[in-house]
Amino acid sequence: MGSTLAGWLQALALVGALALCYRPLGDYIAKLLTTSKHLRVERGIYKLIGVDGDADQRWPVYLRSVVAFSAVSVLFLYGLIRLQNFLLLNLGVPQMPGHQAWNTAISFVANTNWQSYAGESAMGHLAQMAGLAVQNFVSAAVGIAVVAALIRGFTRNRTDRVGNFWVDLTRINLRLLLPISIVFALVLAASGVIQNFHGFTDVTTLSGEVQKIPGGPVASQEVIKLLGTNGGGFFNANSAHPFENPTGFSNLVEIFLILLIPFALPRTFGRMVGDNRQGYAIVAVMGLFWVASTALLTFAESQHGGAALQAAGAAMEGKEQRFGIAASSLFAASTTLTSTGAVNSFHDSFTPFGGGLTVFNMMLGEIAPGGVGSGLYGMLVLAVIAVFVAGLMVGRTPEYLGKKLGGREMKFASLYILTTPTIVLVGTGVAMALPGERAGMLNSGAHGFSEVLYAFTSAANNNGSAFGGITVNTDWYDTALGLAMIFGRLLPIVFVLALAGSLAQQQPVPATPGTLPTHKPLFVGLLSGVILIVVGLTYFPALALGPIAEGLSS
């Protein structure tokens, strides 16, 4: 069996597994977000932190809770990393420099997991477990909590309440992320992912040299890194490392974990708004973009420029022989269409158009299916814009799920759409304008520009994957990318929660013959077109200077 056929069979198996999980998992998430019953352990947590589990919050209070929790998390993680050389299980790892610790703390709290360090040599086991792994859980839960608040904005009427952040955060962690993580940690460990507390073990190589092999609690962190669309690797090679991703089976399981919750959340949306067809429409758009990206990326990576390069298998540069082009492309498409950032191949070594597609995937806003929570709320904001555009074309006030979309709602949606491109393009422009930062690029010309563009696109969209080929562990890049990550995370959440509050205060309007049906193929096509037009008009000039220019000149 050829590697291409094997890759497509894996993709079909993946689609089948996701389809089987779509309904039960989506229904389960909807139930845990809407039930009034609290578990005993949850009531204990509410009492400990002084929260009334039955009291909902106004959207400004919900937002302040998100920001306060994020700020405390950054400070805690920063202190833990800075003091890790005094902690147990530090493996003799030295203190991380201040600017790098600040960047890392923001990265993991923002669900970005951008790493300007090698995990096995810069982090001790306790810092990995008590710091990074904990943030992998809670930052993912924050994203789901925010989209839950937005959905409540559609379902609630004449109220200023959108839920309780602390209740959502607790339930999502205890009832969703933790149980799935326990099960799949065992699956990954059984497939060969290591799980121990070993330090560095000296082994003798075939050439007679002594090499230090690191150990660690990898399986337990690997599963939440993927399930929560986090992406930070225990090892520098991330999911290309055989201790993190040893076999073709583990590779498929890891891609499944990346896509599991993001593809199930549209079902949650449909259940909560009382119309499952709305969820089918949203997941159809997500699925179309995911399939198209995977196919185009696989095609781009299968092309070689000339007979000599075809014979040499040039497109295999930067890819694992264990996985081949098809499985590497499937992983690359999935990780850049979500906010995961885990990699099993080196995106800097992709063909110009293949590498350009990974950038474009993130520029879409990571909505196909996107990060846990963030993908769905990004898609719903774009759905609001699509409905508004349709309303302009027929000359009527647009409405979505019984809520009118007036000037206030469209301001919040527009600000959401403009925030991330502003961060990406301004950050890239400043970096290219500074001679010292341009000197950090490994390559010159269009490919070097792509390296910088990818870095800011990854940071602002909370992806965390790296194109490579650029020195980012400097004072300037650690600071600039840290700012891109925190603003790229919190500013969109501000506008999403403001939109939720505005929708919740409205009185629903009944559907009329002129109401746009948002569950039919027409709306799926309209929403897909709006996504492509908004992204194309925003980022096309930057893409033309980078991957497109490189591809046309090669």
XYZ file of C-alpha atoms in Angstrom:
554
model
C 0.000 0.000 0.000
C 1.398 3.415 -0.969
C 1.825 6.154 1.593
C -0.712 8.378 -0.177
C -3.421 5.724 -0.126
C -2.597 4.958 3.511
C -2.894 8.652 4.313
C -6.328 8.954 2.748
C -7.505 5.807 4.500
C -6.368 7.361 7.763
C -8.307 10.515 6.899
C -11.451 8.463 6.226
C -11.027 6.593 9.509
C -10.598 9.933 11.265
C -13.776 11.339 9.711
C -15.673 8.216 10.757
C -14.459 8.441 14.350
C -15.337 12.138 14.576
C -18.782 11.496 13.096
C -19.463 8.806 15.695
C -18.512 11.192 18.515
C -20.311 14.269 17.144
C -23.744 13.639 18.587
C -23.029 11.996 21.983
C -20.176 14.326 22.909
C -21.966 17.448 21.687
C -25.095 16.503 23.634
C -23.038 15.776 26.740
C -21.300 19.162 26.608
C -24.674 20.900 26.151
C -26.028 19.090 29.199
C -23.115 20.001 31.473
C -23.364 23.661 30.383
C -27.104 23.877 31.052
C -27.812 21.658 34.040
C -28.589 23.259 37.397
C -27.183 20.341 39.370
C -23.753 20.604 41.002
C -21.510 17.716 41.940
C -20.352 17.515 45.541
C -16.759 18.255 44.590
C -17.940 21.254 42.579
C -19.858 22.658 45.540
C -16.701 22.268 47.608
C -14.709 24.261 45.063
C -17.340 27.018 44.951
C -17.277 27.281 48.722
C -13.482 27.390 48.741
C -13.280 30.269 46.259
C -16.337 32.072 47.603
C -18.641 31.667 44.605
C -22.397 31.202 44.549
C -22.843 28.422 42.024
C -26.475 29.361 41.377
C -25.859 33.047 40.651
C -25.322 34.067 37.048
C -23.149 37.021 36.055
C -23.644 40.020 33.795
C -21.290 40.003 30.816
C -18.937 42.681 32.282
C -18.604 40.591 35.452
C -18.068 37.437 33.397
C -15.354 39.290 31.451
C -13.677 40.566 34.611
C -13.612 37.012 35.921
C -11.879 35.799 32.749
C -9.314 38.608 32.867
C -8.665 38.231 36.601
C -8.230 34.473 36.305
C -5.851 34.932 33.355
C -3.812 37.585 35.180
C -3.407 35.435 38.295
C -2.494 32.449 36.103
C 0.228 34.441 34.314
C 1.743 35.596 37.606
C 1.639 32.103 39.115
C 3.166 30.427 36.071
C 5.819 33.132 35.709
C 6.873 32.677 39.328
C 6.902 28.892 39.015
C 9.140 28.996 35.952
C 11.479 31.572 37.430
C 11.892 29.554 40.628
C 11.911 26.075 39.110
C 15.585 25.524 39.946
C 14.544 25.459 43.631
C 11.718 22.967 43.113
C 11.594 19.199 43.325
C 12.182 17.212 40.121
C 13.987 20.171 38.555
C 16.550 17.838 36.891
C 19.210 20.480 37.443
C 17.512 22.821 34.958
C 18.583 26.441 35.534
C 16.312 29.414 36.063
C 14.635 30.641 32.878
C 15.509 34.245 31.864
C 12.903 36.843 32.743
C 11.834 37.839 29.229
C 11.531 34.197 28.171
C 9.603 33.240 31.321
C 7.187 36.139 30.706
C 6.677 35.003 27.120
C 6.127 31.394 28.188
C 3.684 32.277 30.967
C 1.534 34.371 28.632
C 1.802 31.716 25.934
C 0.331 28.909 28.021
C -2.309 31.036 29.752
C -3.480 32.341 26.361
C -3.857 28.763 25.025
C -1.109 29.562 22.493
C 1.728 27.412 23.823
C 4.340 29.153 21.707
C 7.751 27.871 22.820
C 11.010 29.759 22.412
C 12.801 27.032 24.382
C 13.505 23.303 24.169
C 11.197 21.586 26.641
C 13.536 18.768 27.651
C 16.398 21.124 28.516
C 14.546 24.180 29.855
C 11.800 22.690 32.041
C 11.893 20.367 35.036
C 9.197 17.777 35.592
C 7.368 19.720 38.317
C 7.241 22.887 36.223
C 5.869 20.837 33.334
C 3.178 19.186 35.474
C 2.162 21.878 37.984
C 2.630 24.773 35.579
C 2.269 23.943 31.911
C -0.089 20.951 32.142
C -2.438 22.790 34.513
C -2.665 25.710 32.098
C -3.341 23.270 29.282
C -6.529 22.334 31.140
C -7.768 25.692 32.355
C -6.923 27.748 29.256
C -8.895 25.269 27.147
C -11.800 25.496 29.586
C -11.804 29.290 29.307
C -12.393 29.055 25.551
C -15.363 26.705 25.995
C -16.744 28.891 28.775
C -16.687 31.991 26.556
C -18.536 30.295 23.699
C -21.070 28.991 26.230
C -21.728 32.590 27.264
C -22.185 33.614 23.619
C -24.667 30.800 22.990
C -26.610 31.876 26.081
C -26.784 35.321 24.503
C -28.785 33.761 21.676
C -30.975 31.628 23.939
C -31.803 34.104 26.726
C -34.206 37.017 26.438
C -34.512 40.358 28.214
C -31.771 39.592 30.711
C -28.296 40.862 31.430
C -26.990 37.461 32.614
C -24.827 35.148 30.478
C -23.822 32.475 33.009
C -21.238 32.079 35.742
C -17.613 31.861 34.609
C -16.421 30.015 37.713
C -19.138 27.388 37.380
C -18.392 26.911 33.672
C -14.654 26.688 34.308
C -15.063 24.100 37.059
C -17.551 21.911 35.226
C -15.646 21.870 31.945
C -12.474 20.761 33.668
C -13.985 18.173 35.995
C -16.693 16.725 33.778
C -15.155 17.017 30.295
C -11.423 17.556 29.972
C -10.210 15.488 32.914
C -12.165 12.254 32.197
C -11.233 12.207 28.498
C -7.606 12.987 29.335
C -7.361 10.078 31.768
C -8.722 7.599 29.214
C -6.560 8.734 26.330
C -3.433 9.097 28.454
C -3.725 5.353 28.986
C -4.272 4.854 25.240
C -1.191 6.880 24.352
C 0.911 5.156 27.003
C -0.189 1.787 25.625
C 0.838 2.904 22.132
C 4.372 3.733 23.270
C 4.295 7.320 24.593
C 6.510 7.375 27.691
C 5.206 8.104 31.195
C 7.789 8.164 33.976
C 9.734 10.449 36.293
C 13.172 9.652 34.915
C 15.731 12.338 34.398
C 18.441 11.998 31.760
C 19.735 8.506 30.975
C 23.160 7.998 29.379
C 23.124 5.613 26.420
C 25.874 4.608 24.015
C 25.084 5.172 20.350
C 26.119 2.930 17.447
C 29.078 5.219 16.805
C 30.278 4.772 20.403
C 29.251 8.251 21.570
C 27.363 8.832 24.836
C 24.002 10.520 24.465
C 21.638 11.716 27.187
C 18.055 10.499 26.680
C 15.380 12.451 28.603
C 12.361 10.898 30.280
C 9.293 12.361 31.908
C 5.517 12.246 32.404
C 4.809 12.720 28.719
C 1.592 10.759 28.012
C -0.399 12.616 30.683
C 0.647 15.975 29.255
C 0.468 14.949 25.605
C -3.227 14.158 25.714
C -4.356 17.525 27.144
C -1.901 19.349 24.892
C -3.952 17.978 21.966
C -7.437 17.663 23.465
C -7.336 21.276 24.656
C -5.837 22.480 21.339
C -2.808 23.727 23.241
C 0.189 22.326 21.348
C 3.203 22.889 23.597
C 5.527 19.907 23.330
C 7.229 18.163 26.225
C 10.193 17.822 23.835
C 11.561 20.357 21.397
C 10.644 18.185 18.407
C 7.026 18.154 19.620
C 4.904 15.408 18.051
C 7.738 14.464 15.713
C 9.593 13.064 18.736
C 9.213 9.270 19.059
C 8.601 9.586 22.806
C 5.607 11.844 22.126
C 4.331 10.228 18.932
C 5.895 6.791 18.374
C 3.675 5.117 15.759
C 1.209 5.682 12.963
C -1.568 4.684 15.372
C -0.543 7.279 17.960
C -0.314 9.859 15.177
C -3.918 9.184 14.179
C -5.070 9.267 17.811
C -3.351 12.613 18.307
C -5.047 14.155 15.261
C -8.374 12.767 16.518
C -7.828 14.446 19.899
C -7.063 17.768 18.213
C -10.358 17.747 16.305
C -12.626 15.953 18.804
C -14.085 18.797 20.880
C -13.992 21.561 18.199
C -16.023 19.411 15.799
C -18.472 18.368 18.558
C -19.210 21.897 19.775
C -21.490 22.804 16.825
C -23.782 20.012 18.046
C -23.673 21.644 21.485
C -24.636 24.929 19.840
C -27.564 23.314 18.046
C -28.822 21.637 21.211
C -28.578 24.796 23.299
C -30.419 26.985 20.754
C -33.063 24.280 20.288
C -32.388 23.594 16.596
C -29.875 20.871 15.722
C -29.958 21.992 12.086
C -28.059 25.136 13.081
C -25.262 22.936 14.368
C -25.240 20.896 11.166
C -24.828 24.073 9.092
C -21.903 25.298 11.172
C -20.127 21.926 11.209
C -20.663 21.648 7.439
C -18.725 24.888 6.880
C -15.990 23.733 9.241
C -15.794 20.369 7.503
C -15.623 21.880 4.012
C -12.640 24.041 4.928
C -10.891 21.181 6.734
C -11.294 18.762 3.820
C -10.236 21.386 1.273
C -7.177 22.392 3.286
C -6.084 18.795 3.820
C -6.470 17.968 0.133
C -4.657 21.091 -1.080
C -1.855 20.707 1.443
C -1.333 17.062 0.523
C -1.291 17.980 -3.166
C 1.173 20.831 -2.611
C 3.532 18.616 -0.632
C 3.344 15.885 -3.282
C 4.717 18.213 -5.951
C 8.443 18.442 -6.662
C 10.133 21.014 -8.829
C 11.919 18.978 -11.485
C 12.974 15.387 -12.173
C 16.067 15.538 -9.964
C 14.062 16.725 -6.948
C 11.372 14.140 -7.628
C 13.985 11.403 -7.570
C 15.479 12.807 -4.373
C 12.071 13.101 -2.691
C 12.701 16.720 -1.824
C 9.329 17.299 -0.202
C 10.279 14.763 2.468
C 12.703 17.276 3.949
C 11.515 18.109 7.438
C 9.051 15.217 7.536
C 9.130 11.988 9.485
C 9.746 8.862 7.421
C 7.367 7.077 9.814
C 4.425 9.198 8.671
C 5.173 10.315 5.114
C 3.650 13.197 3.194
C -0.038 12.328 3.565
C -0.055 11.836 7.358
C 2.201 14.871 7.853
C -0.088 17.034 5.717
C -3.152 15.771 7.586
C -1.522 16.698 10.884
C -0.349 20.090 9.578
C -3.803 21.017 8.257
C -5.519 19.940 11.474
C -3.097 21.715 13.790
C -3.171 25.036 11.890
C -6.948 25.009 11.330
C -7.289 24.679 15.100
C -5.381 26.672 17.699
C -3.267 23.648 18.564
C 0.190 24.331 17.195
C 1.508 20.804 17.726
C 3.581 19.601 14.775
C 4.854 16.264 13.506
C 6.824 17.877 10.677
C 8.818 21.055 10.072
C 6.568 23.634 8.373
C 9.565 25.702 7.307
C 10.561 22.799 5.039
C 7.179 22.582 3.307
C 6.898 23.623 -0.311
C 6.152 27.350 -0.775
C 2.457 26.814 -1.405
C 2.224 24.101 1.270
C 3.790 26.399 3.838
C 1.572 29.217 2.607
C -1.509 27.076 3.243
C -0.494 26.514 6.863
C -0.262 30.298 7.297
C -3.576 30.827 5.518
C -5.256 28.250 7.761
C -4.351 30.328 10.802
C -5.339 33.548 9.052
C -8.851 32.160 8.657
C -9.101 32.780 12.396
C -8.755 29.067 13.156
C -12.455 28.405 12.762
C -12.391 25.147 10.769
C -12.962 23.782 13.329
C -10.757 26.097 15.402
C -9.654 25.853 18.993
C -11.845 24.465 21.764
C -14.476 27.147 22.178
C -12.574 29.838 20.294
C -13.223 28.156 16.952
C -16.978 28.104 17.452
C -17.267 31.639 18.788
C -15.152 32.858 15.876
C -17.429 31.029 13.440
C -20.556 32.425 15.103
C -19.210 35.972 14.805
C -18.618 35.344 11.103
C -22.141 33.916 10.863
C -23.439 37.177 12.308
C -21.531 39.087 9.616
C -22.826 36.749 6.893
C -26.427 37.299 8.021
C -25.824 41.054 8.080
C -24.442 40.969 4.528
C -27.494 38.997 3.391
C -29.749 41.563 5.043
C -28.025 44.395 3.203
C -28.565 42.619 -0.115
C -32.342 42.330 0.374
C -32.828 45.605 2.242
C -34.110 44.343 5.590
C -32.914 44.349 9.180
C -30.918 41.131 9.595
C -31.761 38.659 12.331
C -30.026 35.493 13.485
C -31.753 32.893 15.649
C -34.500 35.351 16.511
C -32.173 38.202 17.512
C -31.928 41.408 15.505
C -28.439 42.424 14.419
C -28.286 46.186 14.724
C -25.460 48.691 14.813
C -24.331 47.727 18.320
C -24.008 44.030 17.493
C -22.221 44.716 14.219
C -19.710 47.002 15.919
C -18.705 44.195 18.256
C -18.514 41.699 15.383
C -16.462 44.099 13.230
C -14.030 44.847 16.038
C -13.601 41.113 16.570
C -12.776 40.584 12.883
C -10.310 43.508 12.741
C -8.397 42.796 15.951
C -6.280 39.810 14.955
C -5.271 41.048 11.464
C -4.198 44.349 13.020
C -1.949 42.567 15.511
C -0.492 40.270 12.831
C 0.196 42.893 10.180
C 1.448 45.610 12.528
C 3.718 43.159 14.353
C 5.129 41.766 11.105
C 5.637 45.257 9.694
C 7.503 46.474 12.778
C 9.713 43.367 12.816
C 10.615 43.815 9.147
C 11.347 47.515 9.716
C 13.943 46.799 12.420
C 17.332 45.726 11.000
C 18.239 43.806 14.142
C 15.075 41.709 13.982
C 15.443 41.051 10.256
C 18.903 39.695 11.063
C 17.208 36.972 13.119
C 15.777 35.400 9.962
C 17.581 32.301 8.740
C 16.508 32.978 5.156
C 16.287 36.165 3.144
C 13.736 37.275 0.590
C 10.186 35.948 0.410
C 10.879 32.889 2.565
C 12.415 35.001 5.315
C 9.379 37.266 5.261
C 7.158 34.170 5.538
C 9.030 33.150 8.692
C 8.218 36.465 10.390
C 4.643 36.539 9.077
C 4.072 32.989 10.340
C 5.412 33.855 13.796
C 3.029 36.776 14.336
C 0.113 34.949 12.713
C 0.693 31.990 15.028
C 0.997 34.196 18.114
C -1.977 36.474 17.462
C -4.262 33.571 16.546
C -3.165 31.623 19.646
C -1.871 28.738 17.556
C 1.700 28.413 18.810
C 3.250 26.426 15.974
C 6.476 27.783 14.529
C 7.514 28.023 10.893
C 11.079 27.802 12.151
C 14.113 29.433 10.636
C 13.912 32.515 12.840
C 15.613 33.323 16.140
C 12.771 34.321 18.473
C 14.409 33.920 21.884
C 15.477 37.550 22.088
C 14.269 40.357 24.321
C 12.382 41.989 21.442
C 10.687 38.902 20.030
C 9.791 37.504 23.455
C 8.163 40.847 24.288
C 6.491 41.486 20.931
C 5.135 37.982 20.510
C 4.017 37.927 24.146
C 1.979 41.089 23.541
C 0.553 39.575 20.352
C -0.521 36.482 22.266
C -2.203 38.233 25.186
C -3.984 40.832 23.046
C -4.883 38.198 20.461
C -6.521 36.159 23.210
C -8.260 38.712 25.428
C -9.431 41.415 23.000
C -11.565 39.028 20.912
C -13.041 37.634 24.138
C -14.030 41.186 25.156
C -16.006 41.643 21.933
C -17.546 38.161 22.073
C -18.838 38.655 25.601
C -20.076 42.153 24.776
C -21.966 40.662 21.824
C -23.389 37.964 24.106
C -24.626 40.572 26.559
C -26.200 42.665 23.814
C -28.032 39.661 22.345
C -29.251 38.437 25.728
C -30.937 41.778 26.457
C -33.122 41.584 23.350
C -36.669 40.402 22.987
C -36.770 37.643 20.339
C -38.483 38.398 17.054
C -40.559 35.766 15.258
C -39.364 34.358 11.958
C -41.108 35.684 8.851
C -41.071 34.631 5.174
C -38.260 37.163 4.690
C -36.037 35.659 7.397
C -32.863 34.089 6.043
C -32.879 30.341 6.820
C -29.532 29.736 8.476
C -29.681 25.958 8.383
C -29.761 25.383 4.619
C -27.029 24.909 1.983
C -27.529 28.498 0.808
C -26.344 29.800 4.169
C -23.451 27.319 4.216
C -22.294 28.740 0.874
C -22.839 32.337 1.987
C -20.890 31.851 5.204
C -18.041 30.118 3.365
C -17.854 32.968 0.875
C -17.797 35.621 3.601
C -14.948 33.803 5.332
C -12.860 33.653 2.165
C -13.567 37.257 1.181
C -12.847 38.710 4.610
C -9.600 36.756 4.946
C -8.542 37.248 1.328
C -9.014 41.015 1.368
C -7.214 41.333 4.680
C -4.183 39.119 4.226
C -3.676 38.727 0.482
C -1.029 41.495 0.167
C 1.042 39.920 2.949
C 0.674 36.444 1.443
C 1.669 37.833 -1.953
C 4.936 39.135 -0.478
C 5.715 35.814 1.189
C 4.638 32.301 0.186
C 2.944 33.281 -3.098
C 6.006 35.187 -4.324
C 8.266 32.321 -3.295
C 6.053 29.753 -4.992
C 5.862 31.678 -8.272
C 9.631 32.193 -8.368
C 10.567 28.582 -7.609
